[in-house]
Amino acid sequence: EIVLTQSPGTLSLSPGERATLSCRASQSVGNNYLAWYQQKAGQAPRLFISGASSRATGIPDRFSGSGSGTDFTLTISRLEPEDFAVYYCQQYATAPLTFGGGTKVEIK
Amino acid sequence: EVQLVESGGGVAQPGGSLRLSCAASGFKFDDYAMHWVRQLPGKGLEWVSLITRDGGITHYADSVKGRFAISRDNSKSSLYLQMNSLRTEDSAFYYCAKGNQWLTDWWGQGTLVTVSS
């Protein structure tokens, strides 16, 4: 099983600042099949990034994904008020599919 | 528009059973794999199971293997999760999700399962 470790657990930032979220895998993620999801309180997760770097439909370009192998990053270039939420990474290369523990981006 | 509506959640006793359903619309159901993912209230996400578009291949998380069974009825655009031998640690919101291959690209709003005596 591929274990995903996200850091930090909580990121306290102000609107307009840059956010950098990390996701590290215990072994290489094949084909860079790494996704990022955003979840707001009381809502289902929403796909933001797939294939490590491809934005899903409707996702603004201030969100970018990068990385390969075992180290992946989600960057939000300038935080907007609606971006404060929990973000999860997931690998979908190998069963069992696995999620990271999440990073909460909160308003400072 | 893609819609996934879960139902069947509720309260069950340890050792009991529940069957979850997911009604899909807005896309050609039999073209896509489908998943179940769960989330303990206030906690992280745990992938539970997936089924290929024709139902021929299924995969499960180790935590539910041998107790849960995923199935689908393409004629009804419906996905199911039969949960047997329930444990207190199975208490969670259960989400149905549409799969683009193994990527989950659209999620329902979830149904709550509580296992308690």
mmCIF file of C-alpha atoms in Angstrom:
data_model
loop_
_atom_site.group_PDB
_atom_site.id
_atom_site.type_symbol
_atom_site.label_atom_id
_atom_site.label_comp_id
_atom_site.label_asym_id
_atom_site.label_seq_id
_atom_site.Cartn_x
_atom_site.Cartn_y
_atom_site.Cartn_z
ATOM 1 C CA GLU A 1 0.000 0.000 0.000
ATOM 2 C CA ILE A 2 1.272 3.469 -0.878
ATOM 3 C CA VAL A 3 1.190 5.731 2.173
ATOM 4 C CA LEU A 4 0.772 9.447 1.483
ATOM 5 C CA THR A 5 1.987 11.974 4.030
ATOM 6 C CA GLN A 6 0.774 15.547 3.724
ATOM 7 C CA SER A 7 2.433 18.535 5.320
ATOM 8 C CA PRO A 8 1.879 20.775 7.033
ATOM 9 C CA GLY A 9 -1.258 19.662 8.833
ATOM 10 C CA THR A 10 -2.464 23.240 9.046
ATOM 11 C CA LEU A 11 -1.369 26.289 7.080
ATOM 12 C CA SER A 12 -2.337 29.686 8.483
ATOM 13 C CA LEU A 13 -2.149 32.388 5.829
ATOM 14 C CA SER A 14 -3.779 35.649 4.800
ATOM 15 C CA PRO A 15 -5.716 36.294 1.592
ATOM 16 C CA GLY A 16 -3.318 37.217 -1.196
ATOM 17 C CA GLU A 17 -0.498 35.072 0.173
ATOM 18 C CA ARG A 18 1.012 32.034 -1.520
ATOM 19 C CA ALA A 19 0.238 28.561 -0.204
ATOM 20 C CA THR A 20 2.491 25.550 -0.726
ATOM 21 C CA LEU A 21 1.147 22.123 0.235
ATOM 22 C CA SER A 22 3.252 18.971 0.175
ATOM 23 C CA CYS A 23 2.351 15.339 -0.418
ATOM 24 C CA ARG A 24 5.026 12.669 -0.059
ATOM 25 C CA ALA A 25 4.507 9.050 -1.080
ATOM 26 C CA SER A 26 6.107 6.010 0.544
ATOM 27 C CA GLN A 27 6.936 4.661 -2.915
ATOM 28 C CA SER A 28 6.885 6.007 -6.419
ATOM 29 C CA VAL A 29 3.423 6.819 -7.781
ATOM 30 C CA GLY A 30 3.154 5.191 -11.195
ATOM 31 C CA ASN A 31 2.451 7.488 -14.140
ATOM 32 C CA ASN A 32 2.273 10.337 -11.616
ATOM 33 C CA TYR A 33 -1.331 9.364 -10.947
ATOM 34 C CA LEU A 34 -1.610 11.841 -8.103
ATOM 35 C CA ALA A 35 -4.727 13.947 -7.543
ATOM 36 C CA TRP A 36 -5.599 16.854 -5.279
ATOM 37 C CA TYR A 37 -9.078 17.495 -3.859
ATOM 38 C CA GLN A 38 -10.566 20.445 -2.034
ATOM 39 C CA GLN A 39 -13.161 19.901 0.659
ATOM 40 C CA LYS A 40 -15.151 22.577 2.426
ATOM 41 C CA ALA A 41 -17.122 21.979 5.604
ATOM 42 C CA GLY A 42 -20.341 20.060 4.981
ATOM 43 C CA GLN A 43 -19.492 19.427 1.340
ATOM 44 C CA ALA A 44 -18.174 16.526 -0.693
ATOM 45 C CA PRO A 45 -14.591 16.675 -1.935
ATOM 46 C CA ARG A 46 -14.057 18.266 -5.334
ATOM 47 C CA LEU A 47 -11.352 17.250 -7.791
ATOM 48 C CA PHE A 48 -8.874 20.051 -8.423
ATOM 49 C CA ILE A 49 -5.781 18.435 -9.939
ATOM 50 C CA SER A 50 -5.157 15.082 -11.624
ATOM 51 C CA GLY A 51 -2.061 13.523 -13.120
ATOM 52 C CA ALA A 52 -0.026 15.608 -10.657
ATOM 53 C CA SER A 53 -0.400 18.805 -12.685
ATOM 54 C CA SER A 54 -3.595 18.915 -14.775
ATOM 55 C CA ARG A 55 -6.288 21.248 -13.509
ATOM 56 C CA ALA A 56 -9.826 19.904 -13.546
ATOM 57 C CA THR A 57 -12.537 21.731 -15.438
ATOM 58 C CA GLY A 58 -13.353 25.100 -13.943
ATOM 59 C CA ILE A 59 -10.399 25.246 -11.563
ATOM 60 C CA PRO A 60 -8.725 28.681 -11.647
ATOM 61 C CA ASP A 61 -5.129 28.958 -12.802
ATOM 62 C CA ARG A 62 -3.921 30.231 -9.428
ATOM 63 C CA PHE A 63 -3.930 26.522 -8.518
ATOM 64 C CA SER A 64 -1.003 24.505 -9.840
ATOM 65 C CA GLY A 65 0.275 21.019 -9.177
ATOM 66 C CA SER A 66 3.795 19.765 -9.633
ATOM 67 C CA GLY A 67 6.092 16.913 -8.762
ATOM 68 C CA SER A 68 6.771 13.351 -9.747
ATOM 69 C CA GLY A 69 7.755 10.025 -8.267
ATOM 70 C CA THR A 70 7.331 10.431 -4.530
ATOM 71 C CA ASP A 71 7.192 14.205 -3.998
ATOM 72 C CA PHE A 72 4.260 16.343 -5.070
ATOM 73 C CA THR A 73 3.196 19.912 -4.417
ATOM 74 C CA LEU A 74 0.000 21.907 -4.699
ATOM 75 C CA THR A 75 0.573 25.644 -4.959
ATOM 76 C CA ILE A 76 -2.033 28.355 -4.655
ATOM 77 C CA SER A 77 -0.377 31.476 -6.001
ATOM 78 C CA ARG A 78 -2.609 34.064 -4.303
ATOM 79 C CA LEU A 79 -5.168 32.913 -1.799
ATOM 80 C CA GLU A 80 -8.734 34.043 -2.347
ATOM 81 C CA PRO A 81 -11.319 33.872 0.475
ATOM 82 C CA GLU A 82 -12.992 30.846 -1.130
ATOM 83 C CA ASP A 83 -9.712 28.869 -1.114
ATOM 84 C CA PHE A 84 -9.662 28.359 2.646
ATOM 85 C CA ALA A 85 -10.525 24.690 3.000
ATOM 86 C CA VAL A 86 -8.978 21.253 3.492
ATOM 87 C CA TYR A 87 -6.919 19.769 0.663
ATOM 88 C CA TYR A 88 -6.271 16.062 0.202
ATOM 89 C CA CYS A 89 -3.867 14.285 -2.115
ATOM 90 C CA GLN A 90 -4.681 10.827 -3.459
ATOM 91 C CA GLN A 91 -2.800 8.282 -5.495
ATOM 92 C CA TYR A 92 -4.867 6.348 -8.005
ATOM 93 C CA ALA A 93 -2.077 4.337 -9.589
ATOM 94 C CA THR A 94 -2.214 1.263 -7.415
ATOM 95 C CA ALA A 95 -4.948 -0.510 -5.491
ATOM 96 C CA PRO A 96 -5.694 0.078 -2.713
ATOM 97 C CA LEU A 97 -6.112 3.715 -3.640
ATOM 98 C CA THR A 98 -4.949 5.909 -0.786
ATOM 99 C CA PHE A 99 -5.392 9.460 0.488
ATOM 100 C CA GLY A 100 -3.140 11.691 2.487
ATOM 101 C CA GLY A 101 -4.292 12.957 5.849
ATOM 102 C CA GLY A 102 -5.123 16.417 4.532
ATOM 103 C CA THR A 103 -3.839 19.974 4.920
ATOM 104 C CA LYS A 104 -6.159 22.598 6.326
ATOM 105 C CA VAL A 105 -5.603 26.055 4.878
ATOM 106 C CA GLU A 106 -7.021 28.520 7.374
ATOM 107 C CA ILE A 107 -7.266 32.268 7.561
ATOM 108 C CA LYS A 108 -4.546 33.822 9.686
ATOM 109 C CA GLU B 1 -25.052 17.798 -15.130
ATOM 110 C CA VAL B 2 -23.580 14.830 -13.266
ATOM 111 C CA GLN B 3 -25.613 13.856 -10.209
ATOM 112 C CA LEU B 4 -24.879 11.103 -7.715
ATOM 113 C CA VAL B 5 -27.386 10.559 -4.930
ATOM 114 C CA GLU B 6 -26.576 8.121 -2.149
ATOM 115 C CA SER B 7 -29.173 6.462 0.045
ATOM 116 C CA GLY B 8 -29.489 3.613 2.492
ATOM 117 C CA GLY B 9 -27.467 5.002 5.367
ATOM 118 C CA GLY B 10 -28.708 4.783 8.918
ATOM 119 C CA VAL B 11 -28.062 3.072 12.212
ATOM 120 C CA ALA B 12 -26.995 -0.559 12.427
ATOM 121 C CA GLN B 13 -25.815 -2.748 15.267
ATOM 122 C CA PRO B 14 -22.329 -4.227 15.358
ATOM 123 C CA GLY B 15 -22.393 -7.409 13.311
ATOM 124 C CA GLY B 16 -25.342 -6.144 11.314
ATOM 125 C CA SER B 17 -25.769 -5.251 7.667
ATOM 126 C CA LEU B 18 -26.698 -2.292 5.516
ATOM 127 C CA ARG B 19 -26.983 -1.804 1.784
ATOM 128 C CA LEU B 20 -26.076 1.542 0.305
ATOM 129 C CA SER B 21 -27.317 2.693 -3.085
ATOM 130 C CA CYS B 22 -26.165 5.425 -5.421
ATOM 131 C CA ALA B 23 -28.410 6.710 -8.207
ATOM 132 C CA ALA B 24 -26.453 8.254 -11.067
ATOM 133 C CA SER B 25 -27.617 10.646 -13.764
ATOM 134 C CA GLY B 26 -26.204 13.156 -16.220
ATOM 135 C CA PHE B 27 -23.648 10.813 -17.775
ATOM 136 C CA LYS B 28 -23.491 7.453 -19.520
ATOM 137 C CA PHE B 29 -23.200 5.284 -16.426
ATOM 138 C CA ASP B 30 -21.879 2.148 -18.098
ATOM 139 C CA ASP B 31 -18.912 4.050 -19.559
ATOM 140 C CA TYR B 32 -17.360 4.688 -16.154
ATOM 141 C CA ALA B 33 -15.858 2.864 -13.219
ATOM 142 C CA MET B 34 -17.430 3.758 -9.876
ATOM 143 C CA HIS B 35 -16.097 4.058 -6.347
ATOM 144 C CA TRP B 36 -17.139 4.216 -2.724
ATOM 145 C CA VAL B 37 -15.119 6.436 -0.387
ATOM 146 C CA ARG B 38 -15.814 7.050 3.294
ATOM 147 C CA GLN B 39 -15.038 9.738 5.816
ATOM 148 C CA LEU B 40 -15.393 9.655 9.562
ATOM 149 C CA PRO B 41 -17.063 12.885 10.721
ATOM 150 C CA GLY B 42 -14.385 15.519 11.031
ATOM 151 C CA LYS B 43 -11.666 13.150 9.817
ATOM 152 C CA GLY B 44 -9.878 12.247 6.621
ATOM 153 C CA LEU B 45 -10.891 10.273 3.551
ATOM 154 C CA GLU B 46 -10.591 6.515 3.122
ATOM 155 C CA TRP B 47 -11.119 4.830 -0.227
ATOM 156 C CA VAL B 48 -13.346 1.765 0.189
ATOM 157 C CA SER B 49 -13.933 0.047 -3.134
ATOM 158 C CA LEU B 50 -14.107 0.372 -6.889
ATOM 159 C CA ILE B 51 -15.859 -1.501 -9.674
ATOM 160 C CA THR B 52 -15.058 -1.391 -13.358
ATOM 161 C CA ARG B 53 -17.656 -0.236 -15.835
ATOM 162 C CA ASP B 54 -18.851 -3.727 -16.688
ATOM 163 C CA GLY B 55 -18.637 -4.957 -13.110
ATOM 164 C CA GLY B 56 -16.025 -7.506 -14.040
ATOM 165 C CA ILE B 57 -13.286 -6.263 -11.719
ATOM 166 C CA THR B 58 -13.588 -5.048 -8.145
ATOM 167 C CA HIS B 59 -11.060 -3.871 -5.588
ATOM 168 C CA TYR B 60 -11.413 -3.284 -1.867
ATOM 169 C CA ALA B 61 -9.553 -1.648 0.967
ATOM 170 C CA ASP B 62 -8.066 -4.237 3.316
ATOM 171 C CA SER B 63 -10.243 -2.861 6.127
ATOM 172 C CA VAL B 64 -13.445 -3.998 4.380
ATOM 173 C CA LYS B 65 -12.286 -6.958 2.294
ATOM 174 C CA GLY B 66 -14.483 -9.996 2.880
ATOM 175 C CA ARG B 67 -17.204 -7.944 4.581
ATOM 176 C CA PHE B 68 -18.292 -5.426 1.927
ATOM 177 C CA ALA B 69 -19.361 -6.109 -1.648
ATOM 178 C CA ILE B 70 -19.636 -3.529 -4.399
ATOM 179 C CA SER B 71 -21.959 -4.086 -7.339
ATOM 180 C CA ARG B 72 -23.726 -2.153 -10.053
ATOM 181 C CA ASP B 73 -26.795 -2.360 -12.245
ATOM 182 C CA ASN B 74 -26.037 -0.532 -15.474
ATOM 183 C CA SER B 75 -29.656 -0.858 -16.627
ATOM 184 C CA LYS B 76 -30.667 1.243 -13.615
ATOM 185 C CA SER B 77 -27.592 3.524 -13.531
ATOM 186 C CA SER B 78 -27.109 2.444 -9.953
ATOM 187 C CA LEU B 79 -24.209 1.519 -7.721
ATOM 188 C CA TYR B 80 -24.469 -0.501 -4.526
ATOM 189 C CA LEU B 81 -22.421 -1.338 -1.452
ATOM 190 C CA GLN B 82 -23.506 -4.327 0.612
ATOM 191 C CA MET B 83 -21.968 -3.967 4.057
ATOM 192 C CA ASN B 84 -21.977 -7.023 6.314
ATOM 193 C CA SER B 85 -20.404 -7.798 9.686
ATOM 194 C CA LEU B 86 -20.421 -4.091 10.467
ATOM 195 C CA ARG B 87 -18.043 -2.729 13.096
ATOM 196 C CA THR B 88 -18.156 0.500 15.058
ATOM 197 C CA GLU B 89 -15.151 1.707 13.050
ATOM 198 C CA ASP B 90 -17.256 1.505 9.865
ATOM 199 C CA SER B 91 -19.275 4.507 11.088
ATOM 200 C CA ALA B 92 -18.719 7.258 8.535
ATOM 201 C CA PHE B 93 -20.140 9.278 5.698
ATOM 202 C CA TYR B 94 -20.102 7.097 2.592
ATOM 203 C CA TYR B 95 -19.621 8.836 -0.747
ATOM 204 C CA CYS B 96 -20.323 7.421 -4.152
ATOM 205 C CA ALA B 97 -17.905 8.738 -6.777
ATOM 206 C CA LYS B 98 -17.715 8.574 -10.552
ATOM 207 C CA GLY B 99 -14.455 7.180 -11.858
ATOM 208 C CA ASN B 100 -12.418 8.293 -14.820
ATOM 209 C CA GLN B 101 -10.463 5.084 -14.921
ATOM 210 C CA TRP B 102 -9.374 4.950 -11.279
ATOM 211 C CA LEU B 103 -9.496 8.703 -10.733
ATOM 212 C CA THR B 104 -12.576 9.876 -8.809
ATOM 213 C CA ASP B 105 -13.721 12.954 -10.671
ATOM 214 C CA TRP B 106 -17.216 13.606 -9.274
ATOM 215 C CA TRP B 107 -18.656 12.836 -5.849
ATOM 216 C CA GLY B 108 -22.133 12.595 -4.373
ATOM 217 C CA GLN B 109 -23.092 14.326 -1.137
ATOM 218 C CA GLY B 110 -22.801 11.198 0.957
ATOM 219 C CA THR B 111 -24.934 9.120 3.292
ATOM 220 C CA LEU B 112 -24.207 8.628 6.987
ATOM 221 C CA VAL B 113 -23.729 5.169 8.448
ATOM 222 C CA THR B 114 -23.667 4.777 12.219
ATOM 223 C CA VAL B 115 -22.766 1.440 13.773
ATOM 224 C CA SER B 116 -23.705 1.386 17.415
ATOM 225 C CA SER B 117 -25.333 -0.873 19.948
#
